[in-house]
Amino acid sequence: MRQVPKYLIIGNGRVARHFVHYFSLLKIKQYSQWDRSQPVARLKELVDDSNRILLAIRDDAIEPFIDEHLSTAKVCEHVQALNQGYAALQTGASADTVRDMERALKFFAGSHGDLPANRKNIANAGKALEVLPGAGEAGVRRLGLKIDAIKKGLRAPIRIHFSGSLVSKKAWGAHPLMTFGPDLYPLEKYLSIPFVVDEKAPPFSELFPSLHNPNVRLNERQKAKYHALCVMSGNFSCLLWQKLFESLSEEFGISPHTADMYLRQQADNLLANYKTALTGPLARGDQATIAKNLKALDHDPFQGIYQAFVEAWPSIKQEKLKDRERKAS
Ligand SMILES: NC(=O)c1ccc[n+]([C@@H]2O[C@H](COP(=O)([O-])OP(=O)(O)OC[C@H]3O[C@@H](n4cnc5c(N)ncnc54)[C@H](OP(=O)(O)O)[C@@H]3O)[C@@H](O)[C@H]2O)c1
């Protein structure tokens, strides 16, 4: 039987809010959320009650957050209580030792008792502890075996982050190839978001047992370049479109919506055939128009961006040619 997923979403930014909304649309109830406005003590309780920790926080905070808050989860304390208790019982039980062990067993029953095998081992260890006073050395040995079985059945919560560039030994990366704006989306959109998952991560169905999103694997070595390309295509093109909309509205006194169709058609053409979608003076090699465009952008920070494209274009074109020849041969 599969483990019931209990998610803990860390953060309250865009991705966290969209995930919470996605979960609520899917009627997933087994999740909680924590962000920095809540006490750290609450975080500890939630961590102990979760088996999937989703770190929806800024990239550079992910590893420090794990080091500070997630590596000392209560599980370790309770395993230690069982280990120490067992060692003490071999030399003679004390009421305190038994109480500590009972407390640890109660903790595991609450937080790790959702797999039948765990439940059985925890219950058996409880029984062995109860009858210990009359059971002598053999009883202590039996308890030791039960404790080992509990430890084997424990699973550390799976940690998942959403960064497209971070490669970490502390959490698996599952990057939603999507942009999450201030407005929430309808269910159909969330269901279709593809996730780019670290190659060595467990199956998607184990990371997110309640989700059935399309997903692909990416070698960890390729992640940095993959993310650089996502940033250029998504974020940098956004800057360029913002510049057009703002200039139409503020500089030329034209409604920014006048460009809506241009944007939609550009996206449609790319989706229909990204290889033939490029038009304009660069594609045509129209040097006179390029020179005029550059002159018109004098004293505008976007002149440098235009210039960079002009300078990079011969190499980009060369790459495209080589690619075409490779495919033809
Ligand atoms: N937005 C997107 O379109 C998108 C797309 C794909 C992947 N991602 C990835 O998703 C993750 C979250 O991005 P986001 O867009 O949701 O970011 P965001 O809207 O800027 O929110 C960042 C969140 O991180 C929290 N945070 C920052 N430093 C923290 C710390 N030291 N300890 C605890 N929490 C901390 C912030 O908490 P406070 O509110 O307390 O400051 C906030 O809740 C990132 O890894 C990002 O690369 C984002």
mmCIF file of C-alpha atoms and ligand atoms in Angstrom:
data_model
loop_
_atom_site.group_PDB
_atom_site.id
_atom_site.type_symbol
_atom_site.label_atom_id
_atom_site.label_comp_id
_atom_site.label_asym_id
_atom_site.label_seq_id
_atom_site.Cartn_x
_atom_site.Cartn_y
_atom_site.Cartn_z
ATOM 1 C CA MET A 1 0.000 0.000 0.000
ATOM 2 C CA ARG A 2 1.314 3.470 -0.878
ATOM 3 C CA GLN A 3 2.163 6.097 1.667
ATOM 4 C CA VAL A 4 -0.516 8.797 1.994
ATOM 5 C CA PRO A 5 1.177 12.031 0.826
ATOM 6 C CA LYS A 6 1.184 14.803 3.394
ATOM 7 C CA TYR A 7 2.593 17.938 1.790
ATOM 8 C CA LEU A 8 4.117 20.904 3.528
ATOM 9 C CA ILE A 9 4.478 23.953 1.300
ATOM 10 C CA ILE A 10 7.137 26.380 2.519
ATOM 11 C CA GLY A 11 6.789 29.988 1.384
ATOM 12 C CA ASN A 12 4.036 32.377 0.513
ATOM 13 C CA GLY A 13 5.271 33.765 -2.795
ATOM 14 C CA ARG A 14 3.916 33.216 -6.277
ATOM 15 C CA VAL A 15 4.700 29.530 -6.674
ATOM 16 C CA ALA A 16 3.490 28.684 -3.149
ATOM 17 C CA ARG A 17 0.171 30.492 -3.716
ATOM 18 C CA HIS A 18 -0.347 28.833 -7.103
ATOM 19 C CA PHE A 19 0.431 25.400 -5.629
ATOM 20 C CA VAL A 20 -1.990 25.935 -2.749
ATOM 21 C CA HIS A 21 -4.637 26.916 -5.287
ATOM 22 C CA TYR A 22 -3.840 23.896 -7.492
ATOM 23 C CA PHE A 23 -4.143 21.582 -4.483
ATOM 24 C CA SER A 24 -7.441 23.153 -3.443
ATOM 25 C CA LEU A 25 -8.825 22.774 -7.008
ATOM 26 C CA LEU A 26 -7.812 19.101 -6.882
ATOM 27 C CA LYS A 27 -9.481 18.852 -3.453
ATOM 28 C CA ILE A 28 -6.236 17.655 -1.876
ATOM 29 C CA LYS A 29 -6.694 18.125 1.857
ATOM 30 C CA GLN A 30 -3.453 16.679 3.203
ATOM 31 C CA TYR A 31 -1.313 19.754 2.940
ATOM 32 C CA SER A 32 -0.187 22.587 5.156
ATOM 33 C CA GLN A 33 1.684 25.795 4.491
ATOM 34 C CA TRP A 34 4.312 27.660 6.431
ATOM 35 C CA ASP A 35 6.012 30.993 5.783
ATOM 36 C CA ARG A 36 8.237 33.310 7.757
ATOM 37 C CA SER A 37 5.287 35.140 9.336
ATOM 38 C CA GLN A 38 4.565 31.995 11.419
ATOM 39 C CA PRO A 39 6.546 30.808 14.467
ATOM 40 C CA VAL A 40 9.448 28.429 13.878
ATOM 41 C CA ALA A 41 7.942 26.083 16.504
ATOM 42 C CA ARG A 42 4.937 25.665 14.202
ATOM 43 C CA LEU A 43 7.294 24.784 11.345
ATOM 44 C CA LYS A 44 8.776 21.969 13.439
ATOM 45 C CA GLU A 45 5.311 20.516 14.136
ATOM 46 C CA LEU A 46 4.358 20.695 10.457
ATOM 47 C CA VAL A 47 7.647 19.128 9.330
ATOM 48 C CA ASP A 48 7.113 16.213 11.707
ATOM 49 C CA ASP A 49 3.666 15.625 10.268
ATOM 50 C CA SER A 50 4.709 15.740 6.583
ATOM 51 C CA ASN A 51 6.313 13.352 4.147
ATOM 52 C CA ARG A 52 6.720 15.777 1.200
ATOM 53 C CA ILE A 53 8.294 19.166 1.846
ATOM 54 C CA LEU A 54 7.903 21.595 -1.047
ATOM 55 C CA LEU A 55 10.398 24.436 -0.803
ATOM 56 C CA ALA A 56 8.741 27.246 -2.758
ATOM 57 C CA ILE A 57 11.213 29.889 -1.632
ATOM 58 C CA ARG A 58 13.850 31.935 -3.430
ATOM 59 C CA ASP A 59 16.655 29.893 -4.914
ATOM 60 C CA ASP A 60 19.471 31.159 -2.709
ATOM 61 C CA ALA A 61 17.453 30.532 0.479
ATOM 62 C CA ILE A 62 16.703 26.844 -0.230
ATOM 63 C CA GLU A 63 19.871 25.137 1.032
ATOM 64 C CA PRO A 64 20.404 27.456 4.029
ATOM 65 C CA PHE A 65 16.744 26.897 4.989
ATOM 66 C CA ILE A 66 17.179 23.109 4.862
ATOM 67 C CA ASP A 67 20.361 23.318 6.949
ATOM 68 C CA GLU A 68 18.735 25.534 9.533
ATOM 69 C CA HIS A 69 15.267 24.025 9.826
ATOM 70 C CA LEU A 70 14.927 20.651 8.188
ATOM 71 C CA SER A 71 17.973 18.624 9.075
ATOM 72 C CA THR A 72 17.157 18.500 12.795
ATOM 73 C CA ALA A 73 13.655 17.150 12.363
ATOM 74 C CA LYS A 74 12.110 15.513 15.411
ATOM 75 C CA VAL A 75 12.458 12.081 13.818
ATOM 76 C CA CYS A 76 16.166 12.105 14.713
ATOM 77 C CA GLU A 77 15.399 12.986 18.341
ATOM 78 C CA HIS A 78 12.951 10.114 18.677
ATOM 79 C CA VAL A 79 15.217 7.600 16.950
ATOM 80 C CA GLN A 80 17.873 8.690 19.414
ATOM 81 C CA ALA A 81 15.439 8.177 22.322
ATOM 82 C CA LEU A 82 14.783 4.617 21.131
ATOM 83 C CA ASN A 83 18.494 3.905 20.649
ATOM 84 C CA GLN A 84 19.487 5.314 24.023
ATOM 85 C CA GLY A 85 16.539 3.607 25.704
ATOM 86 C CA TYR A 86 17.457 0.278 24.195
ATOM 87 C CA ALA A 87 21.080 0.631 25.316
ATOM 88 C CA ALA A 88 19.887 1.532 28.837
ATOM 89 C CA LEU A 89 17.473 -1.429 28.967
ATOM 90 C CA GLN A 90 20.322 -3.831 28.322
ATOM 91 C CA THR A 91 21.891 -2.759 31.600
ATOM 92 C CA GLY A 92 18.632 -2.339 33.538
ATOM 93 C CA ALA A 93 15.395 -0.462 32.892
ATOM 94 C CA SER A 94 14.441 2.788 34.525
ATOM 95 C CA ALA A 95 10.958 4.277 34.586
ATOM 96 C CA ASP A 96 12.297 7.368 32.751
ATOM 97 C CA THR A 97 13.787 5.247 29.954
ATOM 98 C CA VAL A 98 10.503 3.408 29.417
ATOM 99 C CA ARG A 99 8.569 6.690 29.404
ATOM 100 C CA ASP A 100 10.950 8.209 26.814
ATOM 101 C CA MET A 101 10.590 5.152 24.626
ATOM 102 C CA GLU A 102 6.804 5.201 24.919
ATOM 103 C CA ARG A 103 6.818 8.865 23.909
ATOM 104 C CA ALA A 104 8.983 8.068 20.865
ATOM 105 C CA LEU A 105 6.681 5.212 19.837
ATOM 106 C CA LYS A 106 3.650 7.478 20.178
ATOM 107 C CA PHE A 107 5.385 10.045 17.949
ATOM 108 C CA PHE A 108 6.096 7.444 15.250
ATOM 109 C CA ALA A 109 2.542 6.107 15.446
ATOM 110 C CA GLY A 110 1.304 9.654 14.738
ATOM 111 C CA SER A 111 3.747 10.678 12.052
ATOM 112 C CA HIS A 112 4.851 7.421 10.416
ATOM 113 C CA GLY A 113 1.978 5.090 11.153
ATOM 114 C CA ASP A 114 0.271 5.466 7.791
ATOM 115 C CA LEU A 115 2.040 2.484 6.222
ATOM 116 C CA PRO A 116 0.608 -0.806 7.548
ATOM 117 C CA ALA A 117 4.090 -2.311 8.071
ATOM 118 C CA ASN A 118 5.152 0.685 10.175
ATOM 119 C CA ARG A 119 1.923 0.586 12.146
ATOM 120 C CA LYS A 120 2.449 -3.099 12.938
ATOM 121 C CA ASN A 121 6.095 -2.639 13.982
ATOM 122 C CA ILE A 122 5.265 0.331 16.177
ATOM 123 C CA ALA A 123 2.373 -1.538 17.849
ATOM 124 C CA ASN A 124 4.561 -4.619 18.402
ATOM 125 C CA ALA A 125 7.359 -2.543 19.931
ATOM 126 C CA GLY A 126 4.780 -0.968 22.252
ATOM 127 C CA LYS A 127 3.609 -4.413 23.357
ATOM 128 C CA ALA A 128 7.193 -5.623 23.847
ATOM 129 C CA LEU A 129 7.923 -2.577 25.998
ATOM 130 C CA GLU A 130 4.800 -3.158 28.122
ATOM 131 C CA VAL A 131 5.693 -6.760 28.958
ATOM 132 C CA LEU A 132 9.386 -6.020 29.377
ATOM 133 C CA PRO A 133 9.668 -6.233 33.202
ATOM 134 C CA GLY A 134 8.760 -9.946 33.231
ATOM 135 C CA ALA A 135 10.357 -10.823 29.879
ATOM 136 C CA GLY A 136 14.029 -10.657 30.922
ATOM 137 C CA GLU A 137 16.967 -10.634 28.518
ATOM 138 C CA ALA A 138 15.053 -12.334 25.696
ATOM 139 C CA GLY A 139 12.377 -9.635 25.967
ATOM 140 C CA VAL A 140 15.001 -6.870 25.599
ATOM 141 C CA ARG A 141 16.377 -8.636 22.518
ATOM 142 C CA ARG A 142 12.878 -8.901 21.029
ATOM 143 C CA LEU A 143 12.342 -5.195 21.662
ATOM 144 C CA GLY A 144 15.666 -4.464 19.914
ATOM 145 C CA LEU A 145 14.463 -6.308 16.808
ATOM 146 C CA LYS A 146 11.185 -4.364 16.798
ATOM 147 C CA ILE A 147 13.053 -1.064 17.128
ATOM 148 C CA ASP A 148 15.266 -2.009 14.167
ATOM 149 C CA ALA A 149 12.169 -2.786 12.112
ATOM 150 C CA ILE A 150 10.665 0.613 12.985
ATOM 151 C CA LYS A 151 13.873 2.398 11.975
ATOM 152 C CA LYS A 152 13.945 0.564 8.643
ATOM 153 C CA GLY A 153 10.322 1.553 7.996
ATOM 154 C CA LEU A 154 10.960 5.250 8.665
ATOM 155 C CA ARG A 155 11.167 7.435 5.644
ATOM 156 C CA ALA A 156 12.636 10.897 5.818
ATOM 157 C CA PRO A 157 10.277 13.418 4.214
ATOM 158 C CA ILE A 158 11.062 13.932 0.531
ATOM 159 C CA ARG A 159 12.266 17.492 -0.081
ATOM 160 C CA ILE A 160 11.462 19.110 -3.393
ATOM 161 C CA HIS A 161 12.388 22.542 -4.723
ATOM 162 C CA PHE A 162 11.105 24.344 -7.806
ATOM 163 C CA SER A 163 14.234 26.124 -8.949
ATOM 164 C CA GLY A 164 15.214 25.608 -12.576
ATOM 165 C CA SER A 165 18.892 26.204 -11.878
ATOM 166 C CA LEU A 166 19.710 24.861 -8.408
ATOM 167 C CA VAL A 167 21.312 21.439 -8.225
ATOM 168 C CA SER A 168 21.362 20.259 -4.642
ATOM 169 C CA LYS A 169 22.042 17.083 -2.701
ATOM 170 C CA LYS A 170 19.567 18.338 -0.098
ATOM 171 C CA ALA A 171 16.388 18.435 -2.204
ATOM 172 C CA TRP A 172 15.170 17.170 -5.567
ATOM 173 C CA GLY A 173 14.511 19.733 -8.269
ATOM 174 C CA ALA A 174 11.151 19.736 -10.078
ATOM 175 C CA HIS A 175 10.983 22.890 -12.160
ATOM 176 C CA PRO A 176 7.534 23.848 -13.420
ATOM 177 C CA LEU A 177 8.182 25.159 -16.937
ATOM 178 C CA MET A 178 5.667 27.916 -16.506
ATOM 179 C CA THR A 179 5.421 31.491 -15.371
ATOM 180 C CA PHE A 180 3.355 32.188 -12.260
ATOM 181 C CA GLY A 181 1.880 35.630 -12.299
ATOM 182 C CA PRO A 182 -0.108 37.466 -9.624
ATOM 183 C CA ASP A 183 -3.435 35.976 -10.820
ATOM 184 C CA LEU A 184 -4.291 32.346 -10.113
ATOM 185 C CA TYR A 185 -5.051 29.965 -12.999
ATOM 186 C CA PRO A 186 -7.877 27.526 -13.773
ATOM 187 C CA LEU A 187 -7.410 23.810 -13.097
ATOM 188 C CA GLU A 188 -6.904 22.844 -16.778
ATOM 189 C CA LYS A 189 -3.858 25.074 -16.914
ATOM 190 C CA TYR A 190 -2.271 23.634 -13.763
ATOM 191 C CA LEU A 191 -2.888 20.085 -14.974
ATOM 192 C CA SER A 192 -0.931 20.760 -18.163
ATOM 193 C CA ILE A 193 2.150 22.399 -16.626
ATOM 194 C CA PRO A 194 5.201 20.311 -17.534
ATOM 195 C CA PHE A 195 7.766 19.670 -14.799
ATOM 196 C CA VAL A 196 11.455 19.331 -15.624
ATOM 197 C CA VAL A 197 12.737 16.947 -12.977
ATOM 198 C CA ASP A 198 16.325 16.180 -11.888
ATOM 199 C CA GLU A 199 17.464 13.055 -13.700
ATOM 200 C CA LYS A 200 18.395 11.225 -10.521
ATOM 201 C CA ALA A 201 15.214 12.105 -8.624
ATOM 202 C CA PRO A 202 12.639 9.440 -7.720
ATOM 203 C CA PRO A 203 9.716 8.987 -10.138
ATOM 204 C CA PHE A 204 7.361 11.947 -10.427
ATOM 205 C CA SER A 205 4.602 9.779 -8.944
ATOM 206 C CA GLU A 206 6.705 9.439 -5.793
ATOM 207 C CA LEU A 207 7.573 13.139 -5.575
ATOM 208 C CA PHE A 208 3.958 14.228 -6.065
ATOM 209 C CA PRO A 209 1.720 11.175 -5.643
ATOM 210 C CA SER A 210 -1.421 13.293 -6.111
ATOM 211 C CA LEU A 211 -0.348 14.967 -9.366
ATOM 212 C CA HIS A 212 -0.357 13.655 -12.924
ATOM 213 C CA ASN A 213 1.411 16.506 -14.714
ATOM 214 C CA PRO A 214 3.514 15.832 -17.783
ATOM 215 C CA ASN A 215 7.144 15.565 -16.751
ATOM 216 C CA VAL A 216 10.543 15.100 -18.316
ATOM 217 C CA ARG A 217 14.014 14.430 -16.927
ATOM 218 C CA LEU A 218 17.041 16.659 -17.249
ATOM 219 C CA ASN A 219 20.623 15.763 -16.447
ATOM 220 C CA GLU A 220 21.812 17.881 -13.528
ATOM 221 C CA ARG A 221 24.843 19.026 -15.585
ATOM 222 C CA GLN A 222 22.524 20.626 -18.174
ATOM 223 C CA LYS A 223 20.371 22.494 -15.683
ATOM 224 C CA ALA A 224 22.387 25.714 -15.618
ATOM 225 C CA LYS A 225 22.142 26.163 -19.398
ATOM 226 C CA TYR A 226 18.498 25.072 -19.477
ATOM 227 C CA HIS A 227 17.637 27.741 -16.928
ATOM 228 C CA ALA A 228 19.661 30.432 -18.673
ATOM 229 C CA LEU A 229 17.603 29.714 -21.813
ATOM 230 C CA CYS A 230 14.317 29.838 -19.865
ATOM 231 C CA VAL A 231 15.287 33.187 -18.373
ATOM 232 C CA MET A 232 16.250 34.636 -21.762
ATOM 233 C CA SER A 233 13.148 33.425 -23.588
ATOM 234 C CA GLY A 234 10.586 34.076 -20.854
ATOM 235 C CA ASN A 235 11.930 36.929 -18.752
ATOM 236 C CA PHE A 236 13.983 38.867 -21.286
ATOM 237 C CA SER A 237 11.290 38.740 -23.949
ATOM 238 C CA CYS A 238 8.886 39.978 -21.244
ATOM 239 C CA LEU A 239 11.136 43.024 -20.754
ATOM 240 C CA LEU A 240 11.052 43.693 -24.488
ATOM 241 C CA TRP A 241 7.251 43.449 -24.668
ATOM 242 C CA GLN A 242 6.892 45.647 -21.589
ATOM 243 C CA LYS A 243 9.065 48.226 -23.328
ATOM 244 C CA LEU A 244 6.798 48.190 -26.397
ATOM 245 C CA PHE A 245 3.562 48.437 -24.359
ATOM 246 C CA GLU A 246 4.941 51.197 -22.118
ATOM 247 C CA SER A 247 6.321 53.221 -25.020
ATOM 248 C CA LEU A 248 3.079 52.931 -26.995
ATOM 249 C CA SER A 249 1.127 54.149 -24.003
ATOM 250 C CA GLU A 250 3.466 56.719 -22.449
ATOM 251 C CA GLU A 251 5.585 57.990 -25.335
ATOM 252 C CA PHE A 252 3.314 57.719 -28.373
ATOM 253 C CA GLY A 253 -0.117 58.127 -26.723
ATOM 254 C CA ILE A 254 -1.431 54.926 -28.312
ATOM 255 C CA SER A 255 -3.362 52.273 -26.377
ATOM 256 C CA PRO A 256 -0.967 49.451 -25.438
ATOM 257 C CA HIS A 257 -3.673 46.987 -26.538
ATOM 258 C CA THR A 258 -2.965 48.008 -30.125
ATOM 259 C CA ALA A 259 -0.030 45.555 -29.886
ATOM 260 C CA ASP A 260 -2.074 42.663 -28.434
ATOM 261 C CA MET A 261 -2.587 40.982 -31.769
ATOM 262 C CA TYR A 262 1.079 41.353 -32.689
ATOM 263 C CA LEU A 263 2.052 39.547 -29.472
ATOM 264 C CA ARG A 264 -0.565 36.803 -29.914
ATOM 265 C CA GLN A 265 0.422 36.180 -33.544
ATOM 266 C CA GLN A 266 4.117 36.120 -32.657
ATOM 267 C CA ALA A 267 3.356 33.447 -30.023
ATOM 268 C CA ASP A 268 1.081 31.517 -32.424
ATOM 269 C CA ASN A 269 3.719 31.541 -35.177
ATOM 270 C CA LEU A 270 6.365 30.284 -32.767
ATOM 271 C CA LEU A 271 4.067 27.518 -31.561
ATOM 272 C CA ALA A 272 3.107 26.544 -35.123
ATOM 273 C CA ASN A 273 6.721 26.365 -36.307
ATOM 274 C CA TYR A 274 9.424 27.955 -34.190
ATOM 275 C CA LYS A 275 11.995 27.438 -36.967
ATOM 276 C CA THR A 276 10.257 29.739 -39.455
ATOM 277 C CA ALA A 277 8.791 32.274 -37.003
ATOM 278 C CA LEU A 278 11.533 34.904 -37.227
ATOM 279 C CA THR A 279 10.885 37.887 -39.514
ATOM 280 C CA GLY A 280 12.272 41.449 -39.556
ATOM 281 C CA PRO A 281 15.491 43.247 -40.536
ATOM 282 C CA LEU A 282 17.884 40.749 -38.887
ATOM 283 C CA ALA A 283 16.325 37.808 -40.718
ATOM 284 C CA ARG A 284 16.293 39.789 -43.991
ATOM 285 C CA GLY A 285 19.825 41.188 -43.563
ATOM 286 C CA ASP A 286 18.417 44.717 -44.027
ATOM 287 C CA GLN A 287 21.411 46.778 -42.822
ATOM 288 C CA ALA A 288 19.832 50.189 -43.583
ATOM 289 C CA THR A 289 16.810 49.511 -41.338
ATOM 290 C CA ILE A 290 19.027 48.112 -38.589
ATOM 291 C CA ALA A 291 21.154 51.300 -38.660
ATOM 292 C CA LYS A 292 17.996 53.459 -38.509
ATOM 293 C CA ASN A 293 16.594 51.429 -35.606
ATOM 294 C CA LEU A 294 19.829 51.776 -33.658
ATOM 295 C CA LYS A 295 19.958 55.527 -34.241
ATOM 296 C CA ALA A 296 16.325 55.868 -33.066
ATOM 297 C CA LEU A 297 17.317 54.205 -29.775
ATOM 298 C CA ASP A 298 20.040 56.782 -28.974
ATOM 299 C CA HIS A 299 20.163 57.425 -25.187
ATOM 300 C CA ASP A 300 17.782 54.539 -24.569
ATOM 301 C CA PRO A 301 19.094 51.611 -22.460
ATOM 302 C CA PHE A 302 17.482 49.249 -24.989
ATOM 303 C CA GLN A 303 19.947 50.409 -27.681
ATOM 304 C CA GLY A 304 22.607 48.160 -26.120
ATOM 305 C CA ILE A 305 20.228 45.193 -26.247
ATOM 306 C CA TYR A 306 19.484 45.783 -29.943
ATOM 307 C CA GLN A 307 23.211 46.189 -30.609
ATOM 308 C CA ALA A 308 23.977 42.916 -28.760
ATOM 309 C CA PHE A 309 21.515 41.045 -30.989
ATOM 310 C CA VAL A 310 23.053 42.585 -34.109
ATOM 311 C CA GLU A 311 26.526 41.524 -32.968
ATOM 312 C CA ALA A 312 25.442 38.010 -32.007
ATOM 313 C CA TRP A 313 23.330 37.455 -35.129
ATOM 314 C CA PRO A 314 26.138 36.194 -37.493
ATOM 315 C CA SER A 315 27.118 33.474 -34.981
ATOM 316 C CA ILE A 316 23.467 32.592 -34.295
ATOM 317 C CA LYS A 317 22.881 32.292 -38.060
ATOM 318 C CA GLN A 318 26.009 30.137 -38.418
ATOM 319 C CA GLU A 319 24.752 27.790 -35.668
ATOM 320 C CA LYS A 320 21.384 27.507 -37.410
ATOM 321 C CA LEU A 321 23.106 26.671 -40.710
ATOM 322 C CA LYS A 322 25.343 24.030 -39.113
ATOM 323 C CA ASP A 323 22.306 22.517 -37.437
ATOM 324 C CA ARG A 324 20.456 22.338 -40.787
ATOM 325 C CA GLU A 325 23.481 20.711 -42.476
ATOM 326 C CA ARG A 326 23.865 18.188 -39.638
ATOM 327 C CA LYS A 327 20.230 17.183 -39.991
ATOM 328 C CA ALA A 328 20.447 16.964 -43.786
ATOM 329 C CA SER A 329 23.530 14.667 -43.776
HETATM 330 N N1 LIG B 1 7.550 32.633 -10.297
HETATM 331 C C1 LIG B 1 7.729 31.798 -11.286
HETATM 332 O O1 LIG B 1 7.160 32.015 -12.377
HETATM 333 C C2 LIG B 1 8.542 30.553 -11.096
HETATM 334 C C3 LIG B 1 8.503 29.598 -12.118
HETATM 335 C C4 LIG B 1 9.210 28.407 -11.945
HETATM 336 C C5 LIG B 1 9.965 28.190 -10.795
HETATM 337 N N2 LIG B 1 10.014 29.166 -9.825
HETATM 338 C C6 LIG B 1 10.815 28.864 -8.621
HETATM 339 O O2 LIG B 1 9.930 28.783 -7.503
HETATM 340 C C7 LIG B 1 10.613 29.195 -6.299
HETATM 341 C C8 LIG B 1 9.807 30.297 -5.630
HETATM 342 O O3 LIG B 1 9.702 31.393 -6.531
HETATM 343 P P1 LIG B 1 8.546 32.500 -6.413
HETATM 344 O O4 LIG B 1 8.394 33.097 -7.749
HETATM 345 O O5 LIG B 1 7.370 31.938 -5.718
HETATM 346 O O6 LIG B 1 9.269 33.567 -5.483
HETATM 347 P P2 LIG B 1 8.626 34.829 -4.738
HETATM 348 O O7 LIG B 1 7.254 35.101 -5.221
HETATM 349 O O8 LIG B 1 9.661 35.889 -4.818
HETATM 350 O O9 LIG B 1 8.526 34.313 -3.225
HETATM 351 C C9 LIG B 1 9.678 33.955 -2.542
HETATM 352 C C10 LIG B 1 9.290 33.323 -1.232
HETATM 353 O O10 LIG B 1 10.522 32.935 -0.620
HETATM 354 C C11 LIG B 1 10.449 33.275 0.737
HETATM 355 N N3 LIG B 1 11.791 33.426 1.279
HETATM 356 C C12 LIG B 1 12.800 34.194 0.814
HETATM 357 N N4 LIG B 1 13.885 34.042 1.594
HETATM 358 C C13 LIG B 1 13.536 33.157 2.557
HETATM 359 C C14 LIG B 1 14.210 32.591 3.669
HETATM 360 N N5 LIG B 1 15.505 32.897 3.934
HETATM 361 N N6 LIG B 1 13.542 31.734 4.453
HETATM 362 C C15 LIG B 1 12.256 31.412 4.195
HETATM 363 N N7 LIG B 1 11.560 31.906 3.172
HETATM 364 C C16 LIG B 1 12.194 32.765 2.362
HETATM 365 C C17 LIG B 1 9.678 34.582 0.747
HETATM 366 O O11 LIG B 1 9.231 34.780 2.053
HETATM 367 P P3 LIG B 1 8.820 36.257 2.601
HETATM 368 O O12 LIG B 1 7.487 36.544 1.928
HETATM 369 O O13 LIG B 1 8.745 36.037 4.070
HETATM 370 O O14 LIG B 1 9.917 37.185 2.161
HETATM 371 C C18 LIG B 1 8.576 34.240 -0.245
HETATM 372 O O15 LIG B 1 7.522 33.528 0.375
HETATM 373 C C19 LIG B 1 12.004 29.637 -6.746
HETATM 374 O O16 LIG B 1 12.884 28.557 -6.570
HETATM 375 C C20 LIG B 1 11.833 29.933 -8.239
HETATM 376 O O17 LIG B 1 13.021 29.779 -8.962
HETATM 377 C C21 LIG B 1 9.317 30.333 -9.967
#
